Coordinates of N, CA, C and O in Angstrom, one line a residue:
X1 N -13.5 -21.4 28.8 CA -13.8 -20.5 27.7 C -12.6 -19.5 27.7 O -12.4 -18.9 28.8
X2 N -12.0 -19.2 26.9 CA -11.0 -18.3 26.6 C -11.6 -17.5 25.9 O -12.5 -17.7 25.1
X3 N -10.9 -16.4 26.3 CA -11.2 -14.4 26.2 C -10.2 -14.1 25.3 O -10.0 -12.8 25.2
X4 N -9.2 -15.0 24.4 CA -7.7 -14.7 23.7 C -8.4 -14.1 22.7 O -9.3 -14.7 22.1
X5 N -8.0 -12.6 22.3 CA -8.1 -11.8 21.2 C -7.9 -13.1 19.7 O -7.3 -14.1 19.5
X6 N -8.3 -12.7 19.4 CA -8.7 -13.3 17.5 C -8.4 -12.8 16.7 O -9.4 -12.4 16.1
X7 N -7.3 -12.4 16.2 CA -6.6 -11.9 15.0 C -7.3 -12.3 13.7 O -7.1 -11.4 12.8
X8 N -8.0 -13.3 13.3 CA -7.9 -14.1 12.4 C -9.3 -13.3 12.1 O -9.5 -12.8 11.0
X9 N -10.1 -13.1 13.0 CA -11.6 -12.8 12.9 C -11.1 -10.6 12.6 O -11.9 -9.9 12.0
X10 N -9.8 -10.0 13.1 CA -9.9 -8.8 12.9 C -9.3 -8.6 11.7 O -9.4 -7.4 11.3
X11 N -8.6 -9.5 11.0 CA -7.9 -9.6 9.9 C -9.2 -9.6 8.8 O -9.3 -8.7 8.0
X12 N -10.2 -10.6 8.7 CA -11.5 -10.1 7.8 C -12.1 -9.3 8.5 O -12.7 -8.6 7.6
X13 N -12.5 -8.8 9.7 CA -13.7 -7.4 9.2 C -12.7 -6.5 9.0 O -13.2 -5.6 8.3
X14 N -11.4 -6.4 9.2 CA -10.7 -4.8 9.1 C -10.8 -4.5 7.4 O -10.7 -3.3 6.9
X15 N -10.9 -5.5 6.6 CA -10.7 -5.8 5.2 C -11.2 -4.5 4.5 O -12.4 -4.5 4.5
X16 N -10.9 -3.7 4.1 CA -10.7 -1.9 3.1 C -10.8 -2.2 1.7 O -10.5 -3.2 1.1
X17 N -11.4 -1.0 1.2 CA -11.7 -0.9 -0.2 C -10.1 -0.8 -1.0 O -9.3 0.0 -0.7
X18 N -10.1 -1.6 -2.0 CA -8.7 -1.5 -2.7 C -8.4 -0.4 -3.1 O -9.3 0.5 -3.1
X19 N -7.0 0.1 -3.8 CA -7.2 1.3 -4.2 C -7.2 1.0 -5.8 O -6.4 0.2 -6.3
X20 N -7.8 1.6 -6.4 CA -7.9 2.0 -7.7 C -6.8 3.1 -8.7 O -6.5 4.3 -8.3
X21 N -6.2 2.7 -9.9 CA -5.7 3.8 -10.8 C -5.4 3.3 -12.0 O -5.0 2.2 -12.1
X22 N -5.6 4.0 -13.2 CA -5.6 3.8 -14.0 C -4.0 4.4 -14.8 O -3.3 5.4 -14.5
X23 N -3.8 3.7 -15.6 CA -2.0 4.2 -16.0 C -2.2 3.6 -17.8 O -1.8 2.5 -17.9
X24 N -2.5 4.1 -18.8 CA -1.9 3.5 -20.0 C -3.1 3.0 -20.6 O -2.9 2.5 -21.7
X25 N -4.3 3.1 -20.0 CA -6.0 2.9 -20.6 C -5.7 1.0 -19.6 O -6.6 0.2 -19.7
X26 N -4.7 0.8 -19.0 CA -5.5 -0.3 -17.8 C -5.8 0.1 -16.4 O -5.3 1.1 -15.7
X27 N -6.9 -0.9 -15.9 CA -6.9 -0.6 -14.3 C -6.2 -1.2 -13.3 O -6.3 -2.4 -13.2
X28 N -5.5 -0.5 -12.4 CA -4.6 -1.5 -11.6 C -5.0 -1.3 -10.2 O -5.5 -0.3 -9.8
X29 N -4.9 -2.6 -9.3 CA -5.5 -2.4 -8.2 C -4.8 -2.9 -6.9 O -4.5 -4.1 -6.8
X30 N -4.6 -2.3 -6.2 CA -3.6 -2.6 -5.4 C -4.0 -2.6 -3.7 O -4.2 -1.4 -3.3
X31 N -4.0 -3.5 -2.6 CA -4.9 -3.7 -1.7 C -4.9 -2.6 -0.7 O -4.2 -1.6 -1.0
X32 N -5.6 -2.5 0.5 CA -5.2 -1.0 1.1 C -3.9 -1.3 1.8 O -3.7 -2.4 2.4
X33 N -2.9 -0.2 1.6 CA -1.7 -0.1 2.1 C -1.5 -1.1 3.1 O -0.7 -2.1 2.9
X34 N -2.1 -1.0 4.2 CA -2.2 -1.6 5.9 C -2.5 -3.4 5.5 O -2.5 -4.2 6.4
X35 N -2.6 -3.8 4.3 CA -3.1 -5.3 3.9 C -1.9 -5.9 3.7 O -2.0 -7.1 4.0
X36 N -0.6 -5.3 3.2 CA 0.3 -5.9 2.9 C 1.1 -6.9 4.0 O 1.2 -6.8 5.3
X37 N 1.5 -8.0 3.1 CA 1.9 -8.7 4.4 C 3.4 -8.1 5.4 O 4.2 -7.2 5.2
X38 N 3.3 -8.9 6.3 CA 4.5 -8.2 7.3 C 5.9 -9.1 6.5 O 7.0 -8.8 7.0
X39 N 6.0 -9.8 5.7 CA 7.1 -9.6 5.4 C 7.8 -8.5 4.3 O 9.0 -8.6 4.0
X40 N 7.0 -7.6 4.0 CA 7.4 -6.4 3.2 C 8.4 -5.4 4.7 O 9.2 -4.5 4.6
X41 N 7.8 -6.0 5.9 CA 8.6 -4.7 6.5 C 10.2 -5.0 6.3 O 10.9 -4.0 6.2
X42 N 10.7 -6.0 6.3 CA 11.9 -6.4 6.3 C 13.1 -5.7 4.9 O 14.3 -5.6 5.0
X43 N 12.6 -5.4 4.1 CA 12.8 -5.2 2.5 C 12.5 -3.3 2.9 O 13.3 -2.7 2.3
X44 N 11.9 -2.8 3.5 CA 11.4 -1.4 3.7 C 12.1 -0.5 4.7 O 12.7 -0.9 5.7
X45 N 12.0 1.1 4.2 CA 12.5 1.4 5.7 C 10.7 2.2 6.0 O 10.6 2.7 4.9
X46 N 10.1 2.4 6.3 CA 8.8 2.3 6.2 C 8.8 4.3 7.2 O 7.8 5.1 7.1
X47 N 9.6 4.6 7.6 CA 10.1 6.3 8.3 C 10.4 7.0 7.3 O 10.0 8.2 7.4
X48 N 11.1 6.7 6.1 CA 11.6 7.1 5.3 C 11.7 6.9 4.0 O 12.7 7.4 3.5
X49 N 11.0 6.3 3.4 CA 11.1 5.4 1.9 C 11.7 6.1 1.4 O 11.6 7.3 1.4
X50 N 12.9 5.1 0.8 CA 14.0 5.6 -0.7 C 13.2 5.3 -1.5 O 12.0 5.0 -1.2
X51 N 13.7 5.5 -3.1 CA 13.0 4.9 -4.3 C 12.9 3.6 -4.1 O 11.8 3.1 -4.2
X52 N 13.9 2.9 -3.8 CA 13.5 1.4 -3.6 C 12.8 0.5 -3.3 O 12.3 -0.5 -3.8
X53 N 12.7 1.4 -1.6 CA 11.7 1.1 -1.1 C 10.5 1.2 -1.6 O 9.8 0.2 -1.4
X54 N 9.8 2.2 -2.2 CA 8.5 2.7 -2.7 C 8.7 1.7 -4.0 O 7.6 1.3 -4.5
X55 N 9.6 1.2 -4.4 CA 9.4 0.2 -5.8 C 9.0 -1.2 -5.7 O 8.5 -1.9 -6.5
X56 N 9.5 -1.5 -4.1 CA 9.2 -3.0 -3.0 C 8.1 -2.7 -3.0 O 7.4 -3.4 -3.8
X57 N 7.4 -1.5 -2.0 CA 5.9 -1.3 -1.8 C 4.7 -1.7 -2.7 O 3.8 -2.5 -2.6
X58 N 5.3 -0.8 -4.1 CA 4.5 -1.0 -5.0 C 4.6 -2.0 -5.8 O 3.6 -2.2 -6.5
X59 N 5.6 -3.1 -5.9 CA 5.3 -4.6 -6.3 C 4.8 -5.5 -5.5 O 4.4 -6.5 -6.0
X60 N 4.7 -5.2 -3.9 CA 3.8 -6.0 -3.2 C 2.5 -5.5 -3.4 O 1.4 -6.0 -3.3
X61 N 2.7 -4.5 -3.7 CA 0.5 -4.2 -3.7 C 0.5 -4.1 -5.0 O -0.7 -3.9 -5.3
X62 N 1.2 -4.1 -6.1 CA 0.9 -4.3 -7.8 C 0.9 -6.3 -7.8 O 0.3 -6.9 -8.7
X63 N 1.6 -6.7 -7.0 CA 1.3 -8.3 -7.0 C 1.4 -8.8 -8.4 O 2.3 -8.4 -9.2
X64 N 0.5 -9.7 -8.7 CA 0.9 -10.3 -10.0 C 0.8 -9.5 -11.5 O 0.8 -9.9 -12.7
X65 N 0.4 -8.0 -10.9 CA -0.1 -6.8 -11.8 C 1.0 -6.0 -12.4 O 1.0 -5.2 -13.3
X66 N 2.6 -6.4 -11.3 CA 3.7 -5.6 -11.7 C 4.6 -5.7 -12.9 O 5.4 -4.9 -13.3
X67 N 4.2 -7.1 -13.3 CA 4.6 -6.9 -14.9 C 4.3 -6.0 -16.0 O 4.8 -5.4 -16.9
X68 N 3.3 -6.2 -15.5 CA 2.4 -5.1 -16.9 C 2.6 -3.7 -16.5 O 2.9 -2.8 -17.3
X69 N 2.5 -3.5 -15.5 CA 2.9 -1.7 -14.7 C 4.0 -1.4 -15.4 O 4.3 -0.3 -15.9
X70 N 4.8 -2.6 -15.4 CA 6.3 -2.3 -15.7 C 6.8 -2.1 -16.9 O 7.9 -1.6 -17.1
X71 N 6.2 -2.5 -17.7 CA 6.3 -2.6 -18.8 C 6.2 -0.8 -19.5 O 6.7 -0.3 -20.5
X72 N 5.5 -0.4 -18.7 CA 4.2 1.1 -19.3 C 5.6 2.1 -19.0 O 6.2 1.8 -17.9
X73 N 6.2 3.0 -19.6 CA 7.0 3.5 -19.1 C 6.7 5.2 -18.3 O 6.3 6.2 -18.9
X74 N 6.9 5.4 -17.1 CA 6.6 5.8 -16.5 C 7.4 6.9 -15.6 O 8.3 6.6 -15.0
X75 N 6.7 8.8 -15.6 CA 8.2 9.5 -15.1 C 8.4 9.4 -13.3 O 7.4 9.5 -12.6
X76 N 9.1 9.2 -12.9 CA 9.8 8.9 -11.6 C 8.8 9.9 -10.9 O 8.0 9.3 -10.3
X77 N 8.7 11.4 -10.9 CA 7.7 12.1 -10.4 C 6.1 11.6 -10.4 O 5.3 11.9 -9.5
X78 N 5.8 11.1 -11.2 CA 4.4 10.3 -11.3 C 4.4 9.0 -10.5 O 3.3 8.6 -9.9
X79 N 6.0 8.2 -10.5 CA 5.5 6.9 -9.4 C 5.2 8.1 -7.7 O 4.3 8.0 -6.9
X80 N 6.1 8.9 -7.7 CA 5.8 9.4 -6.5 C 4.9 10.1 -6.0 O 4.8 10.4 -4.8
X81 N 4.1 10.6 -7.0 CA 2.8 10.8 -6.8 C 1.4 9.8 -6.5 O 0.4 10.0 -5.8
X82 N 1.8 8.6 -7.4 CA 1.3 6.9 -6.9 C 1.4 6.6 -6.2 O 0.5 5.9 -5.7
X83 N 2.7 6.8 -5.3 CA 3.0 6.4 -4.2 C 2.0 7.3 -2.5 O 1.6 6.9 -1.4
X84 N 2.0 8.5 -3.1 CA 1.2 9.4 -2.1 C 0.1 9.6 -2.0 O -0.3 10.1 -1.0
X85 N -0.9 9.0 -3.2 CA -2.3 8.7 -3.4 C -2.5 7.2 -2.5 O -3.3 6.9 -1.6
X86 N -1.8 6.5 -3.0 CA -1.7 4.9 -2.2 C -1.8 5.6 -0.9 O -2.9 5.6 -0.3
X87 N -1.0 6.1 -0.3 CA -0.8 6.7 0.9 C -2.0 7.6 1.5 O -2.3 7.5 2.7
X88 N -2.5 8.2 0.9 CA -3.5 8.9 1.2 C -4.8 8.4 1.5 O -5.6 8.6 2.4
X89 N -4.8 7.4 0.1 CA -5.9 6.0 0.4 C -5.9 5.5 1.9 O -6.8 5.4 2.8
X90 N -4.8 5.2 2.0 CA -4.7 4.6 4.0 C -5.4 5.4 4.9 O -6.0 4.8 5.9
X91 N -5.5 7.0 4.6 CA -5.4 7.7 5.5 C -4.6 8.0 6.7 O -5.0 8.0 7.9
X92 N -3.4 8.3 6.2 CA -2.4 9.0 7.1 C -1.3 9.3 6.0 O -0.7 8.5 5.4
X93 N -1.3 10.6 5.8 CA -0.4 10.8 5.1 C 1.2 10.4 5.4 O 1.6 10.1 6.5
X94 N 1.8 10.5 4.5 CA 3.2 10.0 4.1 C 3.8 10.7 5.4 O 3.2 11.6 6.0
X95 N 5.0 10.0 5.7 CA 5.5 11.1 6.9 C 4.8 11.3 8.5 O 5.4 12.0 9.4
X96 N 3.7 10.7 8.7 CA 3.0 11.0 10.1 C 2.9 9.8 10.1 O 3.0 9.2 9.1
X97 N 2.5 9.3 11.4 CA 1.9 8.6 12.2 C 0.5 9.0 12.5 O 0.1 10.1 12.3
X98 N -0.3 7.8 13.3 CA -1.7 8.0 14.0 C -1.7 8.9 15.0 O -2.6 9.8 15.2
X99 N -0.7 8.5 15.6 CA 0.1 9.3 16.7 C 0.0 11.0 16.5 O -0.3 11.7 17.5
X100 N 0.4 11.7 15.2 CA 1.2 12.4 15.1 C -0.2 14.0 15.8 O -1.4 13.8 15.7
X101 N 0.3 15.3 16.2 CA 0.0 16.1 16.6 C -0.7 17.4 15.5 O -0.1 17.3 14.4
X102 N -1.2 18.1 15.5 CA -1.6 19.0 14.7 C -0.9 20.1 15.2 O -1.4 21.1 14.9
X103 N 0.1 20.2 16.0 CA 1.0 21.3 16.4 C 2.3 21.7 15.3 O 3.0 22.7 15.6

């Protein structure tokens, strides 16, 4: 009998409520941050998001939804406020770690 941890089985219970927002009278929904696959880290600097990066982020979790997002025209300050709510949704704000100290 093997004791080998099971990824596959913590991959569904870990499974999070999506996040929700609305932009232009549609609903867009985007999975919880921590869902995305690991090939987004490669494309990311994930310490320090450029715009870029936050534009990768958000077409991996806008998924087949990023056409229409894209379409909506939208001010640069408002994606980065999208981007901090997504973030918040996670629970760990932008900039910290799990890790991080209350000092």
């Amino acid at each position: 009998m093997s004791n080998a941890f099971d990824l596959d089985v913590w991959v569904r219970e870990s499974r999070r409520t999506p996040f929700h927002f609305t932009l232009a009278g549609h609903v867009f929904d985007m999975p919880h941050a921590g869902e995305l696959d690991k090939s987004i880290l490669s494309s990311v600097n994930m310490d320090a998001p450029s715009a870029g990066d936050i534009e990768n982020l958000l077409k991996a979790g806008l998924s087949d939804q990023w056409a229409a997002f894209d379409a909506i025209p939208v001010p640069l300050a408002a994606l980065g406020e999208l981007f901090r709510q997504w973030q918040r949704h996670e629970g760990i704000p932008l900039g910290e770690s799990a890790a991080s100290s209350d000092s």
